Amino acid sequence: MNKKSIIILAAGAGTRMKSETPKVLHKISGKPMLYYSIKEALKLSDDITVVLYHQFEKVKTEIEKYFKNINFVIQDHKNFPGTGGAVMGITPKYEKVLVLNGDMPLIQASELEKFDISATIVMSVLKLESADGYGRVIIENGNVKKIVEQKDASSEELSITTANAGIYQFCSKFLLENLAKLDNNNAQKEYYITDLVEMAISQGKVLKPLIVNEENFKGVNSKVELADAEVIHQNRIKKEFMKAGVIFRLPDTIYIEEGVEIKGESIIENGVSILGNSKIINSHIKTNSVVENSIVENSDVGPMARIRPESKIISTHIGNFVETKKAILTGVKAGHLSYLGDCVIDEGTNIGCGTITCNYDGVNKHQTIIGKNVFVGSDTQFVAPVTIEDDVIIGAGTTVTGNVKKGDLYLTRAKTKTIDGYFYKHFAKKTNEKK
Ligand code: UD1
Ligand code: CA
């Protein structure tokens, strides 16, 4: 494939999203919509220009977290609003230029490669049951005649179901020569990129329609379409993992973000969310657990456990209602109801039910370090910073406030007190009073 330039249009206000957040920053599988078109564009080109206007600083800052070497330009939106105005003033590096919409997060490089056709304009066309929301493609005698926007269409044109998918390849020379000729003589008073189609035809240029499928070219203009696109994207993510050997129980109930890795013989049960850049290796994540930006290897987690960022769970059993954060656990058992934050816990150690690492003193966070083969009794609090050496027993109900040496038993326990028959005395009196 010949090298080509790519322009991604992302300057629109996105009013139909009804949101303060710029449209292209709305997330699909944890990443902004615009991330996906840039990611695919980078597979094909080293000359990528993203056109911004509304809240451009916010969009640029967010996108620069993921990509370098992208050109950003700001559209002269006041004077030249519209998709045509968006491409004005850009000089593509290569002979051909692909124009993509930033609101098409399901686009794939393999689909964009299909535009590699010799013509002045290659335009993507959808054959739909209803073309509602799209520009209609007017075809006469088998040839594309023009594109008419929904808002400008006559009732006859509105019934057309051949739609403009919104991605084009132009000869750069044609684009540069004709952009200045666009006008805003239409219902929205905007400069439409789609008017270039009619111009090319009147100049006798070669124009080729490329029939594309709706799934990859779906535009996101509303929160409904955002949710629809995310469902498709989620299915893609999960299918890839299933093909690689991962088991998903009731996959429709599972949410896996872009950036997650799952390897080996892993099982992901229903209701699980795996977020950020988590890595799951040969592990079993049980019903309704959440794993965020963490590594889980040769371990089982849940049901209903929460593995918060920067945890590293290796050869470990995490049971229900256990929360971890920045916890490095290797060969540990934490079966029930615990909070393990800012801690390092080593092999053979058993964390009793109700254990809490008290990592926050109201100002700073502190670490709990627990060695090998430690038996932590139920309902223990570690008031960090504390270090527990190997082979230690912590008695149930203990508040650990200092370091514990190898081999010791550590417990805090108030002296027990028994009063013979007190129950009967206490309640008998109360009962008498009431009478
Ligand atoms: C556009 C097409 C329509 C097509 C549809 C496919 C035009 C005039 N219409 O309509 O034929 O069926 O896409 O999805 O092109 N943008 C800018 N600057 C602007 C306006 C928009 O950069 O001044 C960007 C938006 O951020 C968006 C893209 O261009 O990423 C498309 O704009 P949008 O308003 O969504 O166009 P549609 O009405 O969907
Ligand atoms: Ca759109």
Tab-separated table of C-alpha atoms and ligand atoms in Angstrom:
chain	number	residue	atom	x	y	z
A	1	MET	CA	0.000	0.000	0.000
A	2	ASN	CA	1.268	3.471	-0.898
A	3	LYS	CA	1.921	5.853	1.921
A	4	LYS	CA	-0.898	8.240	2.584
A	5	SER	CA	-1.726	11.074	4.919
A	6	ILE	CA	-4.625	10.835	7.363
A	7	ILE	CA	-6.790	13.659	8.682
A	8	ILE	CA	-9.107	12.912	11.600
A	9	LEU	CA	-11.994	15.313	12.128
A	10	ALA	CA	-12.664	15.899	15.805
A	11	ALA	CA	-13.621	19.567	16.063
A	12	GLY	CA	-17.391	19.235	16.148
A	13	ALA	CA	-19.323	20.334	19.210
A	14	GLY	CA	-21.133	17.026	19.543
A	15	THR	CA	-24.325	18.719	20.736
A	16	ARG	CA	-26.326	15.514	20.331
A	17	MET	CA	-24.268	13.952	23.148
A	18	LYS	CA	-25.835	16.476	25.573
A	19	SER	CA	-22.645	16.671	27.587
A	20	GLU	CA	-19.957	19.064	28.828
A	21	THR	CA	-17.339	16.518	27.772
A	22	PRO	CA	-16.184	16.881	24.153
A	23	LYS	CA	-17.766	14.098	22.063
A	24	VAL	CA	-14.511	12.427	21.049
A	25	LEU	CA	-13.426	12.100	24.710
A	26	HIS	CA	-16.413	9.972	25.647
A	27	LYS	CA	-15.106	6.565	26.492
A	28	ILE	CA	-15.503	3.180	24.879
A	29	SER	CA	-13.976	0.284	26.839
A	30	GLY	CA	-12.082	2.752	29.022
A	31	LYS	CA	-10.416	4.826	26.308
A	32	PRO	CA	-11.635	7.992	24.574
A	33	MET	CA	-13.388	7.398	21.241
A	34	LEU	CA	-10.736	9.363	19.383
A	35	TYR	CA	-8.031	7.006	20.720
A	36	TYR	CA	-9.318	4.238	18.459
A	37	SER	CA	-9.247	6.090	15.138
A	38	ILE	CA	-5.734	7.350	15.899
A	39	LYS	CA	-4.586	3.857	16.901
A	40	GLU	CA	-5.830	2.409	13.600
A	41	ALA	CA	-4.525	5.364	11.561
A	42	LEU	CA	-1.042	4.861	13.018
A	43	LYS	CA	-0.979	1.358	11.531
A	44	LEU	CA	-1.183	2.956	8.075
A	45	SER	CA	0.489	6.343	8.211
A	46	ASP	CA	3.156	8.532	9.776
A	47	ASP	CA	1.364	11.743	8.770
A	48	ILE	CA	-1.662	12.083	11.016
A	49	THR	CA	-3.429	15.361	11.627
A	50	VAL	CA	-6.218	15.676	14.169
A	51	VAL	CA	-8.528	18.663	13.710
A	52	LEU	CA	-9.802	20.173	16.954
A	53	TYR	CA	-11.777	23.198	18.029
A	54	HIS	CA	-14.251	22.703	20.878
A	55	GLN	CA	-12.251	22.357	24.144
A	56	PHE	CA	-9.174	21.661	22.028
A	57	GLU	CA	-6.728	21.841	24.964
A	58	LYS	CA	-8.627	19.234	26.897
A	59	VAL	CA	-8.794	16.886	23.919
A	60	LYS	CA	-5.128	17.414	23.012
A	61	THR	CA	-3.928	16.822	26.587
A	62	GLU	CA	-5.934	13.610	26.860
A	63	ILE	CA	-4.791	12.241	23.495
A	64	GLU	CA	-1.135	13.085	24.141
A	65	LYS	CA	-1.261	10.665	27.080
A	66	TYR	CA	-1.436	7.877	24.524
A	67	PHE	CA	0.223	9.101	21.325
A	68	LYS	CA	3.202	11.145	20.251
A	69	ASN	CA	4.014	12.472	16.755
A	70	ILE	CA	0.442	13.448	15.954
A	71	ASN	CA	-0.202	16.865	14.405
A	72	PHE	CA	-2.990	18.876	15.959
A	73	VAL	CA	-4.590	21.773	14.105
A	74	ILE	CA	-7.314	24.070	15.291
A	75	GLN	CA	-10.141	24.674	12.879
A	76	ASP	CA	-11.172	28.245	12.036
A	77	HIS	CA	-14.601	27.231	13.231
A	78	LYS	CA	-15.997	30.774	13.521
A	79	ASN	CA	-15.470	31.512	9.837
A	80	PHE	CA	-15.517	28.007	8.382
A	81	PRO	CA	-17.677	25.646	10.433
A	82	GLY	CA	-18.448	22.157	9.148
A	83	THR	CA	-16.576	19.095	7.953
A	84	GLY	CA	-15.295	20.991	4.890
A	85	GLY	CA	-14.054	23.855	7.029
A	86	ALA	CA	-12.244	21.307	9.188
A	87	VAL	CA	-9.891	20.197	6.397
A	88	MET	CA	-9.088	23.708	5.176
A	89	GLY	CA	-5.511	24.856	5.684
A	90	ILE	CA	-3.994	21.382	6.053
A	91	THR	CA	-1.278	20.339	3.607
A	92	PRO	CA	-1.013	16.553	3.443
A	93	LYS	CA	2.505	15.155	3.139
A	94	TYR	CA	1.515	12.409	0.686
A	95	GLU	CA	-0.324	12.278	-2.658
A	96	LYS	CA	-3.370	10.617	-1.153
A	97	VAL	CA	-5.171	11.584	2.006
A	98	LEU	CA	-7.737	9.644	4.034
A	99	VAL	CA	-10.248	11.733	5.951
A	100	LEU	CA	-11.732	9.989	9.003
A	101	ASN	CA	-14.278	11.089	11.554
A	102	GLY	CA	-13.137	11.095	15.168
A	103	ASP	CA	-16.544	9.782	16.195
A	104	MET	CA	-16.144	6.384	14.510
A	105	PRO	CA	-14.459	4.289	17.202
A	106	LEU	CA	-15.126	0.933	15.541
A	107	ILE	CA	-13.079	1.644	12.429
A	108	GLN	CA	-10.224	-0.782	11.727
A	109	ALA	CA	-7.040	-0.422	9.699
A	110	SER	CA	-8.007	-3.453	7.610
A	111	GLU	CA	-11.142	-1.560	6.490
A	112	LEU	CA	-9.161	1.595	5.725
A	113	GLU	CA	-6.812	-0.409	3.509
A	114	LYS	CA	-9.757	-1.085	1.206
A	115	PHE	CA	-9.710	2.594	0.181
A	116	ASP	CA	-6.501	1.903	-1.724
A	117	ILE	CA	-8.241	2.410	-5.075
A	118	SER	CA	-7.069	4.665	-7.873
A	119	ALA	CA	-9.597	7.538	-8.071
A	120	THR	CA	-9.778	11.245	-7.269
A	121	ILE	CA	-12.259	10.461	-4.512
A	122	VAL	CA	-13.063	7.109	-2.919
A	123	MET	CA	-16.113	7.497	-0.713
A	124	SER	CA	-17.533	4.987	1.735
A	125	VAL	CA	-21.149	4.007	1.193
A	126	LEU	CA	-23.515	2.140	3.479
A	127	LYS	CA	-26.529	0.223	2.258
A	128	LEU	CA	-28.974	0.438	5.125
A	129	GLU	CA	-32.563	-0.334	5.972
A	130	SER	CA	-32.959	3.196	7.257
A	131	ALA	CA	-30.358	5.912	6.595
A	132	ASP	CA	-31.731	8.157	9.328
A	133	GLY	CA	-29.006	10.510	10.602
A	134	TYR	CA	-26.712	10.047	7.597
A	135	GLY	CA	-26.105	12.063	4.440
A	136	ARG	CA	-27.888	10.368	1.521
A	137	VAL	CA	-25.921	9.303	-1.534
A	138	ILE	CA	-27.736	10.185	-4.748
A	139	ILE	CA	-27.005	7.643	-7.459
A	140	GLU	CA	-28.087	8.212	-11.050
A	141	ASN	CA	-27.564	5.662	-13.810
A	142	GLY	CA	-25.320	3.685	-11.485
A	143	ASN	CA	-23.007	6.637	-10.782
A	144	VAL	CA	-22.713	8.732	-7.654
A	145	LYS	CA	-24.179	12.153	-8.372
A	146	LYS	CA	-23.919	13.934	-5.030
A	147	ILE	CA	-24.344	13.642	-1.273
A	148	VAL	CA	-27.214	15.446	0.329
A	149	GLU	CA	-27.293	16.006	4.074
A	150	GLN	CA	-30.391	14.861	5.923
A	151	LYS	CA	-31.207	18.438	6.914
A	152	ASP	CA	-31.056	19.558	3.265
A	153	ALA	CA	-32.811	16.574	1.728
A	154	SER	CA	-36.170	16.650	-0.036
A	155	SER	CA	-38.755	14.118	1.092
A	156	GLU	CA	-37.914	12.018	-1.956
A	157	GLU	CA	-34.198	12.098	-1.077
A	158	LEU	CA	-34.964	11.215	2.533
A	159	SER	CA	-36.377	7.878	1.444
A	160	ILE	CA	-32.980	6.897	-0.020
A	161	THR	CA	-31.264	4.212	2.071
A	162	THR	CA	-27.812	4.518	0.528
A	163	ALA	CA	-25.820	6.558	3.038
A	164	ASN	CA	-22.495	8.343	3.249
A	165	ALA	CA	-20.429	6.461	5.843
A	166	GLY	CA	-18.261	9.567	6.278
A	167	ILE	CA	-14.766	8.337	5.386
A	168	TYR	CA	-13.096	9.435	2.154
A	169	GLN	CA	-9.859	9.169	0.296
A	170	PHE	CA	-8.899	12.211	-1.758
A	171	CYS	CA	-6.083	12.978	-4.133
A	172	SER	CA	-4.346	15.630	-2.041
A	173	LYS	CA	-3.966	17.882	-5.082
A	174	PHE	CA	-7.711	17.821	-5.792
A	175	LEU	CA	-8.491	18.548	-2.162
A	176	LEU	CA	-6.153	21.552	-1.975
A	177	GLU	CA	-7.432	22.989	-5.249
A	178	ASN	CA	-11.118	22.701	-4.412
A	179	LEU	CA	-11.534	23.410	-0.704
A	180	ALA	CA	-11.561	27.149	-1.295
A	181	LYS	CA	-14.535	26.701	-3.644
A	182	LEU	CA	-16.800	25.278	-0.929
A	183	ASP	CA	-19.688	27.452	0.206
A	184	ASN	CA	-22.064	27.276	3.146
A	185	ASN	CA	-25.223	27.562	1.154
A	186	ASN	CA	-27.210	24.939	3.108
A	187	ALA	CA	-29.555	24.395	6.015
A	188	GLN	CA	-26.776	24.342	8.632
A	189	LYS	CA	-24.765	27.228	7.110
A	190	GLU	CA	-21.713	24.981	7.221
A	191	TYR	CA	-18.937	24.091	4.795
A	192	TYR	CA	-19.588	20.455	3.903
A	193	ILE	CA	-16.751	18.136	2.852
A	194	THR	CA	-19.446	16.165	1.049
A	195	ASP	CA	-19.889	18.972	-1.521
A	196	LEU	CA	-16.475	18.015	-2.931
A	197	VAL	CA	-18.124	14.945	-4.417
A	198	GLU	CA	-20.352	16.997	-6.701
A	199	MET	CA	-17.384	19.190	-7.657
A	200	ALA	CA	-15.275	16.183	-8.628
A	201	ILE	CA	-18.098	14.887	-10.799
A	202	SER	CA	-18.619	18.199	-12.568
A	203	GLN	CA	-14.868	18.322	-13.257
A	204	GLY	CA	-15.046	14.855	-14.833
A	205	LYS	CA	-12.863	13.265	-12.152
A	206	VAL	CA	-12.960	9.569	-11.271
A	207	LEU	CA	-15.064	8.896	-8.216
A	208	LYS	CA	-15.391	5.406	-6.760
A	209	PRO	CA	-17.907	4.379	-4.114
A	210	LEU	CA	-16.694	1.761	-1.658
A	211	ILE	CA	-19.477	-0.276	-0.080
A	212	VAL	CA	-18.668	-0.785	3.598
A	213	ASN	CA	-20.355	-2.586	6.478
A	214	GLU	CA	-22.167	-0.718	9.197
A	215	GLU	CA	-20.439	-2.321	12.148
A	216	ASN	CA	-17.021	-0.856	11.406
A	217	PHE	CA	-18.276	2.507	10.199
A	218	LYS	CA	-20.799	3.240	12.942
A	219	GLY	CA	-20.786	6.901	13.924
A	220	VAL	CA	-21.385	7.853	17.547
A	221	ASN	CA	-23.530	10.960	17.881
A	222	SER	CA	-25.563	10.222	21.004
A	223	LYS	CA	-25.326	8.352	24.288
A	224	VAL	CA	-27.451	5.578	22.785
A	225	GLU	CA	-24.970	5.126	19.936
A	226	LEU	CA	-22.125	5.313	22.449
A	227	ALA	CA	-23.562	2.361	24.366
A	228	ASP	CA	-24.249	0.432	21.143
A	229	ALA	CA	-20.677	0.952	19.944
A	230	GLU	CA	-19.288	-0.169	23.288
A	231	VAL	CA	-21.229	-3.436	23.128
A	232	ILE	CA	-19.693	-4.172	19.722
A	233	HIS	CA	-16.247	-3.201	20.977
A	234	GLN	CA	-16.588	-5.371	24.094
A	235	ASN	CA	-17.559	-8.349	21.971
A	236	ARG	CA	-14.469	-7.844	19.843
A	237	ILE	CA	-12.190	-7.730	22.895
A	238	LYS	CA	-13.699	-10.854	24.467
A	239	LYS	CA	-13.725	-12.833	21.215
A	240	GLU	CA	-9.993	-12.228	20.778
A	241	PHE	CA	-9.296	-13.578	24.271
A	242	MET	CA	-11.584	-16.564	23.779
A	243	LYS	CA	-9.762	-17.427	20.554
A	244	ALA	CA	-6.535	-17.314	22.561
A	245	GLY	CA	-7.933	-19.852	25.052
A	246	VAL	CA	-9.529	-17.806	27.826
A	247	ILE	CA	-12.879	-19.020	29.216
A	248	PHE	CA	-15.598	-16.399	29.730
A	249	ARG	CA	-18.693	-17.483	31.638
A	250	LEU	CA	-21.703	-15.518	30.326
A	251	PRO	CA	-19.513	-13.107	28.333
A	252	ASP	CA	-22.275	-10.521	27.868
A	253	THR	CA	-22.065	-9.721	31.587
A	254	ILE	CA	-18.284	-9.202	31.593
A	255	TYR	CA	-16.537	-5.857	31.013
A	256	ILE	CA	-12.920	-5.835	29.852
A	257	GLU	CA	-11.177	-2.553	29.102
A	258	GLU	CA	-8.898	-1.853	26.179
A	259	GLY	CA	-5.333	-2.417	27.430
A	260	VAL	CA	-6.099	-5.498	29.544
A	261	GLU	CA	-4.064	-8.659	28.900
A	262	ILE	CA	-5.361	-12.131	29.728
A	263	LYS	CA	-3.101	-15.093	29.182
A	264	GLY	CA	-2.861	-18.832	29.676
A	265	GLU	CA	-5.630	-20.986	31.085
A	266	SER	CA	-7.638	-18.215	32.649
A	267	ILE	CA	-11.322	-18.279	33.587
A	268	ILE	CA	-13.355	-15.098	33.886
A	269	GLU	CA	-16.759	-15.574	35.480
A	270	ASN	CA	-19.932	-13.556	34.981
A	271	GLY	CA	-20.174	-9.979	36.217
A	272	VAL	CA	-16.414	-9.420	36.357
A	273	SER	CA	-14.830	-6.071	35.385
A	274	ILE	CA	-11.154	-5.966	34.438
A	275	LEU	CA	-9.901	-2.421	34.052
A	276	GLY	CA	-6.921	-0.357	32.955
A	277	ASN	CA	-3.723	-2.175	32.117
A	278	SER	CA	-4.428	-5.250	34.213
A	279	LYS	CA	-2.689	-8.504	33.388
A	280	ILE	CA	-4.399	-11.794	34.221
A	281	ILE	CA	-2.185	-14.851	33.788
A	282	ASN	CA	-3.354	-18.435	34.439
A	283	SER	CA	-5.897	-17.203	36.942
A	284	HIS	CA	-9.529	-17.613	37.879
A	285	ILE	CA	-11.505	-14.422	38.478
A	286	LYS	CA	-14.817	-15.280	40.077
A	287	THR	CA	-18.263	-13.706	39.870
A	288	ASN	CA	-18.647	-9.935	40.342
A	289	SER	CA	-15.015	-9.184	41.122
A	290	VAL	CA	-13.262	-6.020	39.942
A	291	VAL	CA	-9.574	-5.936	38.991
A	292	GLU	CA	-8.033	-2.554	38.170
A	293	ASN	CA	-4.507	-1.844	36.912
A	294	SER	CA	-3.113	-4.907	38.667
A	295	ILE	CA	-1.346	-8.173	37.946
A	296	VAL	CA	-2.988	-11.476	38.893
A	297	GLU	CA	-0.914	-14.565	38.165
A	298	ASN	CA	-1.535	-18.229	39.080
A	299	SER	CA	-4.184	-17.061	41.531
A	300	ASP	CA	-7.896	-17.140	42.202
A	301	VAL	CA	-9.854	-14.049	43.113
A	302	GLY	CA	-13.385	-13.612	44.408
A	303	PRO	CA	-16.309	-13.969	44.144
A	304	MET	CA	-16.952	-10.300	44.950
A	305	ALA	CA	-13.373	-9.226	45.541
A	306	ARG	CA	-11.854	-5.903	44.577
A	307	ILE	CA	-8.258	-5.724	43.396
A	308	ARG	CA	-7.401	-2.024	43.242
A	309	PRO	CA	-4.503	-0.426	41.340
A	310	GLU	CA	-0.906	-1.537	41.642
A	311	SER	CA	-1.676	-4.832	43.320
A	312	LYS	CA	0.400	-7.843	42.395
A	313	ILE	CA	-1.353	-11.070	43.293
A	314	ILE	CA	0.917	-14.049	42.647
A	315	SER	CA	0.082	-17.699	43.497
A	316	THR	CA	-2.454	-16.386	45.964
A	317	HIS	CA	-6.011	-17.128	47.041
A	318	ILE	CA	-8.242	-14.087	47.464
A	319	GLY	CA	-11.742	-14.869	48.702
A	320	ASN	CA	-14.968	-12.931	48.971
A	321	PHE	CA	-15.124	-9.334	50.174
A	322	VAL	CA	-11.371	-8.865	50.139
A	323	GLU	CA	-10.070	-5.492	48.956
A	324	THR	CA	-6.458	-4.924	48.013
A	325	LYS	CA	-4.588	-1.772	46.954
A	326	LYS	CA	-0.850	-1.573	46.195
A	327	ALA	CA	-0.625	-5.032	47.736
A	328	ILE	CA	2.188	-7.363	46.740
A	329	LEU	CA	0.974	-10.820	47.739
A	330	THR	CA	3.003	-13.912	46.909
A	331	GLY	CA	1.742	-17.327	47.981
A	332	VAL	CA	-0.797	-15.861	50.404
A	333	LYS	CA	-4.290	-16.953	51.509
A	334	ALA	CA	-6.763	-14.175	52.284
A	335	GLY	CA	-10.098	-15.945	52.212
A	336	HIS	CA	-12.593	-13.466	53.597
A	337	LEU	CA	-13.486	-9.884	54.476
A	338	SER	CA	-10.168	-8.048	54.573
A	339	TYR	CA	-8.563	-4.788	53.532
A	340	LEU	CA	-4.965	-5.212	52.436
A	341	GLY	CA	-3.540	-1.852	51.317
A	342	ASP	CA	0.090	-0.746	50.892
A	343	CYS	CA	1.498	-4.085	51.959
A	344	VAL	CA	3.952	-6.800	51.034
A	345	ILE	CA	3.015	-10.288	52.240
A	346	ASP	CA	5.122	-13.363	51.635
A	347	GLU	CA	4.674	-17.093	50.996
A	348	GLY	CA	2.753	-19.408	53.272
A	349	THR	CA	1.077	-16.600	55.187
A	350	ASN	CA	-2.592	-16.886	56.111
A	351	ILE	CA	-4.604	-13.711	56.574
A	352	GLY	CA	-7.535	-14.310	58.926
A	353	CYS	CA	-11.032	-13.054	58.270
A	354	GLY	CA	-11.507	-9.383	59.093
A	355	THR	CA	-7.851	-8.368	58.875
A	356	ILE	CA	-7.212	-4.703	58.163
A	357	THR	CA	-3.986	-2.965	57.250
A	358	CYS	CA	-4.497	0.505	58.740
A	359	ASN	CA	-2.387	2.240	56.101
A	360	TYR	CA	-3.611	5.812	56.449
A	361	ASP	CA	-2.956	8.030	59.458
A	362	GLY	CA	-5.079	10.863	58.110
A	363	VAL	CA	-2.089	12.512	56.437
A	364	ASN	CA	0.211	9.879	54.952
A	365	LYS	CA	0.074	6.281	53.774
A	366	HIS	CA	2.279	3.670	55.472
A	367	GLN	CA	3.304	0.143	54.618
A	368	THR	CA	2.730	-3.205	56.315
A	369	ILE	CA	5.338	-5.883	55.653
A	370	ILE	CA	4.535	-9.466	56.609
A	371	GLY	CA	7.028	-12.312	56.135
A	372	LYS	CA	6.652	-16.011	55.377
A	373	ASN	CA	4.429	-18.529	57.174
A	374	VAL	CA	2.751	-15.948	59.363
A	375	PHE	CA	-0.592	-16.936	60.838
A	376	VAL	CA	-2.730	-13.849	61.256
A	377	GLY	CA	-5.738	-14.478	63.499
A	378	SER	CA	-9.151	-13.118	62.585
A	379	ASP	CA	-10.011	-9.481	63.275
A	380	THR	CA	-6.448	-8.204	63.338
A	381	GLN	CA	-5.457	-4.596	62.634
A	382	PHE	CA	-1.950	-3.736	61.501
A	383	VAL	CA	-1.346	-0.074	62.364
A	384	ALA	CA	1.238	0.730	59.691
A	385	PRO	CA	4.147	1.115	59.427
A	386	VAL	CA	4.826	-2.327	60.896
A	387	THR	CA	7.035	-5.255	59.931
A	388	ILE	CA	6.199	-8.822	60.890
A	389	GLU	CA	9.060	-11.255	60.404
A	390	ASP	CA	8.715	-14.921	59.337
A	391	ASP	CA	7.046	-17.662	61.411
A	392	VAL	CA	4.881	-15.423	63.571
A	393	ILE	CA	1.440	-16.011	65.095
A	394	ILE	CA	-0.838	-13.016	65.634
A	395	GLY	CA	-3.651	-13.789	68.053
A	396	ALA	CA	-7.230	-13.157	66.946
A	397	GLY	CA	-8.531	-9.670	67.702
A	398	THR	CA	-5.074	-8.096	67.960
A	399	THR	CA	-4.146	-4.506	67.169
A	400	VAL	CA	-0.542	-4.670	65.987
A	401	THR	CA	1.259	-1.414	66.711
A	402	GLY	CA	4.887	-2.489	66.592
A	403	ASN	CA	7.254	-4.799	64.735
A	404	VAL	CA	7.203	-8.523	65.540
A	405	LYS	CA	10.330	-10.689	65.618
A	406	LYS	CA	10.751	-14.066	63.914
A	407	GLY	CA	9.088	-16.982	65.671
A	408	ASP	CA	7.050	-14.916	68.193
A	409	LEU	CA	3.413	-14.922	69.228
A	410	TYR	CA	1.932	-11.403	69.385
A	411	LEU	CA	-1.442	-10.577	70.827
A	412	THR	CA	-3.295	-7.828	72.548
A	413	ARG	CA	-6.131	-9.041	74.625
A	414	ALA	CA	-8.005	-7.452	77.482
A	415	LYS	CA	-8.286	-9.673	80.575
A	416	THR	CA	-11.517	-11.641	80.424
A	417	LYS	CA	-14.071	-11.212	83.180
A	418	THR	CA	-16.914	-13.506	84.111
A	419	ILE	CA	-19.781	-12.683	86.438
A	420	ASP	CA	-21.764	-15.723	87.500
A	421	GLY	CA	-25.450	-15.682	86.471
A	422	TYR	CA	-25.383	-11.990	85.537
A	423	PHE	CA	-27.781	-12.467	82.607
A	424	TYR	CA	-30.616	-13.495	84.883
A	425	LYS	CA	-29.946	-10.717	87.325
A	426	HIS	CA	-29.825	-8.038	84.597
A	427	PHE	CA	-32.979	-8.986	82.752
A	428	ALA	CA	-35.022	-10.070	85.700
A	429	LYS	CA	-34.663	-6.582	87.151
A	430	LYS	CA	-35.621	-4.850	83.923
A	431	THR	CA	-38.670	-7.084	83.535
A	432	ASN	CA	-39.797	-6.169	87.082
A	433	GLU	CA	-39.424	-2.446	86.407
A	434	LYS	CA	-41.689	-2.614	83.372
A	435	LYS	CA	-44.470	-4.322	85.260
B	1	UD1	C1	-21.249	13.558	8.421
B	1	UD1	C2	-21.498	13.698	6.914
B	1	UD1	C3	-22.652	12.792	6.520
B	1	UD1	C4	-22.332	11.360	6.889
B	1	UD1	C5	-21.958	11.243	8.389
B	1	UD1	C6	-21.421	9.865	8.654
B	1	UD1	C7	-20.927	16.008	6.343
B	1	UD1	C8	-21.453	17.344	5.973
B	1	UD1	N1	-21.843	15.076	6.622
B	1	UD1	O1	-22.428	13.985	9.071
B	1	UD1	O2	-22.881	12.880	5.124
B	1	UD1	O3	-23.426	10.520	6.608
B	1	UD1	O4	-20.932	12.192	8.714
B	1	UD1	O5	-21.172	9.686	10.023
B	1	UD1	O6	-19.750	15.833	6.337
B	1	UD1	N2	-16.361	18.044	12.605
B	1	UD1	C9	-15.320	18.930	12.609
B	1	UD1	N3	-15.575	20.245	12.413
B	1	UD1	C10	-16.841	20.711	12.204
B	1	UD1	C11	-17.907	19.788	12.183
B	1	UD1	C12	-17.631	18.449	12.391
B	1	UD1	O7	-14.165	18.555	12.807
B	1	UD1	O8	-16.996	21.928	12.025
B	1	UD1	C13	-16.071	16.627	12.880
B	1	UD1	C14	-16.827	16.083	14.069
B	1	UD1	O9	-16.059	16.228	15.249
B	1	UD1	C15	-17.016	14.624	13.699
B	1	UD1	C16	-17.016	14.630	12.173
B	1	UD1	O10	-16.463	15.870	11.768
B	1	UD1	O11	-15.957	13.812	14.160
B	1	UD1	C17	-18.422	14.488	11.600
B	1	UD1	O12	-19.210	15.548	12.083
B	1	UD1	P1	-20.725	15.311	12.463
B	1	UD1	O13	-21.293	16.600	12.899
B	1	UD1	O14	-20.882	14.150	13.350
B	1	UD1	O15	-21.297	14.993	11.002
B	1	UD1	P2	-22.602	14.208	10.666
B	1	UD1	O16	-23.763	15.108	10.844
B	1	UD1	O17	-22.613	12.911	11.377
B	2	CA	CA	-21.228	11.898	12.913
